[in-house]
Coordinates of C-alpha atoms and ligand atoms in Angstrom, one line a residue:
X7 CA 84.1 63.2 113.9
X8 CA 82.2 61.9 117.5
X9 CA 83.7 57.9 117.8
X10 CA 86.6 56.5 115.7
X11 CA 85.8 55.8 112.2
X12 CA 83.7 52.9 110.6
X13 CA 85.6 50.3 109.1
X14 CA 84.3 50.5 105.6
X15 CA 86.7 53.8 105.8
X16 CA 89.5 52.1 107.6
X17 CA 89.5 49.1 105.1
X18 CA 90.4 52.3 102.0
X19 CA 91.9 54.3 104.2
X20 CA 94.3 51.1 104.2
X21 CA 93.8 49.9 100.8
X22 CA 95.3 53.7 99.8
X23 CA 98.8 52.8 101.7
X24 CA 98.4 49.3 101.0
X25 CA 98.3 50.4 96.4
X26 CA 100.5 52.9 97.4
X27 CA 104.1 49.7 99.2
X28 CA 102.2 47.9 95.4
X29 CA 103.6 50.9 93.5
X30 CA 106.4 50.6 94.9
X31 CA 107.2 46.6 94.4
X32 CA 106.1 47.4 90.2
X33 CA 108.6 50.0 89.7
X34 CA 111.7 48.0 91.7
X35 CA 110.4 44.8 89.7
X36 CA 110.9 46.4 87.0
X37 CA 114.4 48.3 87.8
X38 CA 115.5 45.1 88.7
X39 CA 115.2 44.4 84.5
X40 CA 114.1 40.6 85.9
X41 CA 110.5 40.3 84.9
X42 CA 110.0 36.0 86.2
X43 CA 106.7 36.5 83.0
X44 CA 105.5 32.7 82.8
X45 CA 102.7 32.3 80.9
X46 CA 98.9 31.5 82.7
X47 CA 96.8 30.8 80.3
X48 CA 98.9 31.7 76.3
X49 CA 101.2 34.8 75.1
X50 CA 98.0 37.0 76.2
X51 CA 97.9 36.2 79.4
X52 CA 100.7 36.8 81.2
X53 CA 102.0 36.4 84.8
X54 CA 105.5 38.3 86.3
X55 CA 107.1 38.8 89.3
X56 CA 105.4 42.0 89.7
X57 CA 102.4 39.9 90.3
X58 CA 102.9 37.6 92.4
X59 CA 104.9 39.6 94.7
X60 CA 102.1 42.6 95.1
X61 CA 99.4 40.0 95.3
X62 CA 101.4 38.7 98.6
X63 CA 101.7 42.1 99.8
X64 CA 98.2 43.7 99.4
X65 CA 96.4 40.6 100.3
X66 CA 98.8 40.0 103.5
X67 CA 98.2 43.1 104.1
X68 CA 94.8 43.4 104.7
X69 CA 94.0 39.8 106.3
X70 CA 96.4 41.0 108.6
X71 CA 94.7 43.8 109.9
X72 CA 90.8 42.2 108.8
X73 CA 91.3 39.6 109.5
X74 CA 87.8 38.7 108.0
X75 CA 87.0 40.4 105.0
X76 CA 86.4 38.0 101.4
X77 CA 90.2 38.6 99.8
X78 CA 90.0 37.2 95.7
X79 CA 93.6 37.8 94.2
X80 CA 94.1 37.7 90.4
X81 CA 96.7 35.6 90.6
X82 CA 97.0 31.7 91.9
X83 CA 99.6 31.2 94.3
X84 CA 100.3 29.0 96.9
X85 CA 100.2 29.7 100.7
X86 CA 102.9 30.1 102.2
X87 CA 104.0 32.8 104.7
X88 CA 104.8 35.9 103.6
X89 CA 108.5 38.2 104.2
X90 CA 107.4 40.7 106.6
X91 CA 109.0 43.9 104.5
X92 CA 105.6 42.9 101.7
X93 CA 103.9 44.6 104.7
X94 CA 102.1 47.7 105.1
X95 CA 100.3 48.6 108.2
X96 CA 100.1 52.4 107.0
X97 CA 96.3 54.1 106.7
X98 CA 95.6 56.9 104.8
X99 CA 95.3 59.8 107.5
X100 CA 92.9 62.1 104.6
X101 CA 90.4 59.1 104.3
X102 CA 90.0 58.9 108.0
X103 CA 88.7 62.5 108.5
X104 CA 86.4 61.4 105.5
X105 CA 82.8 60.8 106.8
X106 CA 81.2 57.4 105.7
X107 CA 78.0 57.2 104.1
X108 CA 74.8 56.3 106.6
X109 CA 74.5 53.5 104.8
X110 CA 78.2 52.0 105.0
X111 CA 78.9 53.1 109.0
X112 CA 78.0 49.6 110.4
X113 CA 79.0 47.4 107.5
X114 CA 80.4 44.7 109.3
X115 CA 83.8 42.6 108.1
X116 CA 81.9 39.6 107.1
X117 CA 79.9 42.0 104.4
X118 CA 82.6 42.7 102.5
X119 CA 84.6 41.1 99.6
X120 CA 87.8 42.6 98.6
X121 CA 89.1 41.9 94.6
X122 CA 92.8 42.2 94.1
X123 CA 94.0 42.7 90.7
X124 CA 98.0 43.2 91.2
X125 CA 99.2 44.9 88.2
X126 CA 96.4 45.4 85.8
X127 CA 97.9 45.8 81.8
X128 CA 100.8 42.7 82.6
X129 CA 101.2 42.4 78.8
X130 CA 101.6 45.8 77.8
X131 CA 103.6 45.6 81.7
X132 CA 106.7 43.0 79.9
X133 CA 107.1 45.2 76.3
X134 CA 107.6 47.6 78.2
X135 CA 110.6 45.9 80.4
X136 CA 111.6 44.5 76.8
X137 CA 112.1 48.0 75.2
X138 CA 113.6 49.9 78.2
X139 CA 115.2 47.4 79.5
X140 CA 117.1 45.5 75.7
X141 CA 118.0 49.2 75.4
X142 CA 119.6 50.4 79.0
X143 CA 120.5 48.1 80.8
X144 CA 118.8 48.9 84.7
X145 CA 118.4 52.4 83.9
X146 CA 116.0 53.8 85.6
X147 CA 113.7 55.5 84.7
X148 CA 114.1 56.4 82.1
X149 CA 114.1 60.3 82.7
X150 CA 116.8 61.8 80.1
X151 CA 115.2 62.8 76.4
X152 CA 117.1 61.7 74.0
X153 CA 115.5 58.2 76.6
X154 CA 112.5 58.9 75.8
X155 CA 112.9 59.4 71.8
X156 CA 115.4 55.7 71.3
X157 CA 112.4 54.6 74.2
X158 CA 109.3 56.0 72.0
X159 CA 106.0 54.1 71.7
X160 CA 107.5 51.4 74.8
X161 CA 107.6 54.4 77.1
X162 CA 103.8 54.3 77.0
X163 CA 103.1 51.6 77.3
X164 CA 103.3 52.4 81.2
X165 CA 100.6 54.1 81.8
X166 CA 98.9 51.8 80.7
X167 CA 99.6 49.1 84.3
X168 CA 97.7 49.9 86.8
X169 CA 96.7 47.3 90.8
X170 CA 93.8 47.2 91.6
X171 CA 91.9 47.5 94.8
X172 CA 87.6 47.1 94.9
X173 CA 85.9 46.4 97.6
X174 CA 82.2 45.0 97.2
X175 CA 79.2 45.1 100.2
X176 CA 76.1 42.8 99.6
X177 CA 77.2 42.8 95.7
X178 CA 77.8 46.0 94.8
X179 CA 81.4 48.1 94.3
X180 CA 81.1 50.1 97.0
X181 CA 85.1 51.3 96.4
X182 CA 87.1 51.3 95.1
X183 CA 91.8 52.5 94.3
X184 CA 93.8 52.5 91.7
X185 CA 97.4 53.4 91.7
X186 CA 99.5 54.1 88.4
X187 CA 102.8 53.3 89.9
X188 CA 104.9 54.6 85.9
X189 CA 102.1 58.1 86.4
X190 CA 105.4 60.7 85.3
X191 CA 107.4 59.5 83.8
X192 CA 108.2 61.5 81.1
X193 CA 109.5 64.2 83.5
X194 CA 112.7 64.9 85.4
X195 CA 114.7 63.3 87.8
X196 CA 113.2 64.4 91.0
X197 CA 110.0 64.1 90.2
X198 CA 107.9 61.9 92.4
X199 CA 106.3 58.8 90.1
X200 CA 103.3 57.6 90.3
X201 CA 99.6 58.4 91.3
X202 CA 96.4 57.1 93.9
X203 CA 92.8 57.2 93.0
X204 CA 89.9 56.1 94.5
X205 CA 86.7 56.9 94.5
X206 CA 83.5 55.6 96.7
X207 CA 79.8 56.0 96.2
X208 CA 78.1 58.3 98.2
X209 CA 81.6 60.5 99.0
X210 CA 83.2 61.0 95.6
X211 CA 87.0 60.2 93.8
X212 CA 90.1 61.2 94.7
X213 CA 94.2 61.8 93.4
X214 CA 92.6 63.2 89.8
X215 CA 90.9 66.2 87.8
X216 CA 87.7 65.3 86.7
X217 CA 87.1 65.6 82.3
X218 CA 84.6 65.0 79.7
X219 CA 85.9 65.1 76.2
X220 CA 85.3 68.1 75.3
X221 CA 82.3 68.6 72.3
X222 CA 80.1 65.5 73.0
X223 CA 83.0 63.9 70.8
X224 CA 83.1 59.8 70.6
X225 CA 86.4 59.3 71.4
X226 CA 86.1 55.6 72.1
X227 CA 88.5 53.5 74.5
X228 CA 89.2 49.9 74.5
X229 CA 92.3 46.3 73.9
X230 CA 94.2 46.4 72.1
X231 CA 96.2 42.8 72.6
X232 CA 92.9 41.0 73.2
X233 CA 90.4 42.5 70.4
X234 CA 88.8 39.6 67.9
X235 CA 86.0 40.4 65.6
X236 CA 83.2 41.7 68.4
X237 CA 85.1 43.8 69.8
X238 CA 85.5 45.6 66.2
X239 CA 81.8 45.6 65.0
X240 CA 81.3 46.8 68.0
X241 CA 83.3 49.3 68.5
X242 CA 82.3 50.4 64.4
X243 CA 78.6 50.0 65.1
X244 CA 79.1 53.4 67.5
X245 CA 80.4 55.4 65.6
X246 CA 83.5 56.9 66.7
X247 CA 85.0 59.6 66.1
X248 CA 88.3 58.4 67.5
X249 CA 89.2 54.6 68.7
X250 CA 92.3 54.4 71.4
X251 CA 93.7 51.4 72.4
X252 CA 95.9 50.9 75.3
X253 CA 95.9 48.5 77.9
X254 CA 93.9 47.4 80.9
X255 CA 90.8 48.1 82.2
X256 CA 91.7 50.7 84.6
X257 CA 93.5 52.7 82.7
X258 CA 90.7 53.2 80.2
X259 CA 88.4 54.0 83.0
X260 CA 91.1 56.4 84.1
X261 CA 90.9 57.8 80.6
X262 CA 86.9 58.4 80.9
X263 CA 86.2 60.0 84.0
X264 CA 89.9 62.6 83.3
X265 CA 88.1 62.9 79.1
X266 CA 90.9 60.9 76.8
X267 CA 87.7 58.6 76.3
X268 CA 84.2 59.0 76.2
X269 CA 83.8 54.5 76.2
X270 CA 85.0 51.3 76.7
X271 CA 83.5 49.2 75.1
X272 CA 85.1 45.9 74.6
X273 CA 82.2 43.7 74.1
X274 CA 84.5 39.8 74.8
X275 CA 84.5 37.3 77.6
X276 CA 87.9 37.9 78.6
X277 CA 87.7 41.2 82.2
X278 CA 86.9 39.0 85.5
X279 CA 85.7 40.4 88.5
X280 CA 88.9 42.0 89.9
X281 CA 89.5 44.2 86.8
X282 CA 86.3 45.4 86.5
X283 CA 85.5 46.6 90.8
X284 CA 87.6 48.8 91.5
X285 CA 86.9 50.9 88.5
X286 CA 83.4 50.9 88.5
X287 CA 83.2 52.0 92.0
X288 CA 85.8 55.4 91.1
X289 CA 83.4 55.9 88.1
X290 CA 80.0 55.3 89.8
X291 CA 80.9 57.5 92.0
X292 CA 81.8 60.0 89.9
X293 CA 78.6 59.8 87.8
X294 CA 79.3 56.8 85.7
X295 CA 77.9 53.9 84.4
X296 CA 79.2 50.2 84.3
X297 CA 77.5 47.9 83.0
X298 CA 77.8 44.7 80.7
X299 CA 76.8 44.2 76.5
X300 CA 73.2 44.6 77.5
X301 CA 73.5 47.4 79.7
X302 CA 73.6 44.9 83.0
X303 CA 74.7 45.4 86.0
X304 CA 77.8 43.6 87.4
X305 CA 77.5 41.6 91.0
X306 CA 80.3 41.1 93.1
X307 CA 79.5 38.8 96.2
X308 CA 81.9 36.1 96.8
X309 CA 80.9 33.0 94.7
X310 CA 79.8 35.0 91.4
X311 CA 81.6 33.5 88.2
X312 CA 84.9 35.2 87.4
X313 CA 84.9 36.1 84.2
X314 CA 83.1 39.3 82.9
X315 CA 81.4 37.2 80.1
X316 CA 79.1 39.8 78.9
X317 CA 81.7 42.6 78.2
X318 CA 82.7 45.9 79.8
X319 CA 80.7 49.0 78.9
X320 CA 81.5 51.5 80.9
X321 CA 80.9 55.8 79.9
X322 CA 81.0 58.5 82.7
X323 CA 78.0 60.0 80.3
X324 CA 75.3 58.9 77.4
X325 CA 75.6 55.4 78.3
X326 CA 71.7 55.0 77.0
X327 CA 73.5 55.9 73.1
X328 CA 76.1 53.2 73.3
X329 CA 74.1 50.4 74.6
X330 CA 71.1 51.5 71.9
X331 CA 74.1 50.7 69.9
X332 CA 75.3 47.2 70.5
X333 CA 74.8 45.9 67.7
X334 CA 72.0 42.6 67.3
X335 CA 74.9 40.0 65.9
X336 CA 77.2 41.2 68.9
X337 CA 75.0 40.4 71.8
X338 CA 73.9 36.8 69.8
X339 CA 78.0 37.1 69.8
X340 CA 78.6 36.3 73.3
X341 CA 78.1 33.9 75.9
X342 CA 74.1 34.1 77.2
X343 CA 75.1 33.6 81.2
Ligands
LIG428 P1 92.7 44.4 77.6 O1 91.7 46.0 78.2 O2 92.9 43.4 77.2 O3 94.2 44.7 78.7 O4 92.8 43.4 79.3 C1 91.7 44.6 80.4 C2 91.7 43.7 81.8 O5 91.3 42.2 80.4 C3 93.5 42.7 81.6 O6 93.4 42.6 82.7 C4 93.9 41.6 80.8 O7 94.3 40.2 81.1 C5 92.7 41.1 80.6 N1 92.1 39.9 79.7 C6 91.0 40.7 78.8 N2 90.8 39.7 77.9 C7 91.7 39.3 77.5 C8 92.3 37.7 77.1 N3 91.3 37.6 75.8 N4 92.7 37.2 78.2 C9 93.3 37.5 79.0 N5 93.3 38.3 79.9 C10 92.1 39.3 79.4
LIG429 MG1 93.9 42.8 84.7
LIG430 MG1 96.4 41.7 86.3

């Protein structure tokens, strides 16, 4: 490849390394047993030490290398000096080797907006911690068969947790990096925990095997901790063969691209731009679609409203079917903006 890599490829390569570092911080805080939980707007809207440390790490690491990029993180944190050991300066070499799609090769720093969800699925992270640390203090990872049996369902919650770094240009989610810190938690010692998935429009998506739900079954994935009547009415109107309730926007998009679910349906305000930017880019990179419940795309300019008021409808295929099944009563119940 001639010349140095395009700016956006360097940013994605940095975001990949930064997301891996973030995953290790998320594991470390869980291991410490002291999550430092703070309620933001209520008991279903939490922040932990991991959310705070990871946001500091991601924002400081990216802005040090790319000072003119706009970075918007979920957490409202005091501006203070960031400890040097939170700074990640690595870049993923294989991403730097990729040829940048022509339409993105001349992007300048000022034109990019990065949306950061330092920990998506915080509610599930805290529930898993209560169970793990309550029953077996400071034993991590819980590799033994006995441990897995004892902690059962709480362990599954670990897969709901992700770190999301979404990159937007001209209001469009063009690239996304998703770290899943506890991927492989079921395996024994010696297996490495966690993985990083990434995708970019025009390049595809990497770090997982793309699969579709077999036999055209309608498997709907939706929230487990932020449900309401609009959400359940909408899910039922889609006549699902199966409904899965899990935490995290990132986790639900991973389910779509790995063939575990056919549609992500959340007919409610609640998700924000940092929840959907990285997942949307990854899904769109493999031909899927994420919109609001009216089928309209979300935009990711620096000055947009953070709340995705009109809900989230995401699919790998057959978006039109799910969109056409959203009841009028549900649309009427959602805010109009
Ligand atoms: P969930 O599917 O419930 O895990 O939600 C996906 C993302 O949207 C998570 O980051 C949640 O914190 C966020 N979210 C959804 N609904 C709400 C809500 N009612 N209040 C706060 N955050 C929410
Ligand atoms: Mg989130
Ligand atoms: Mg979060």
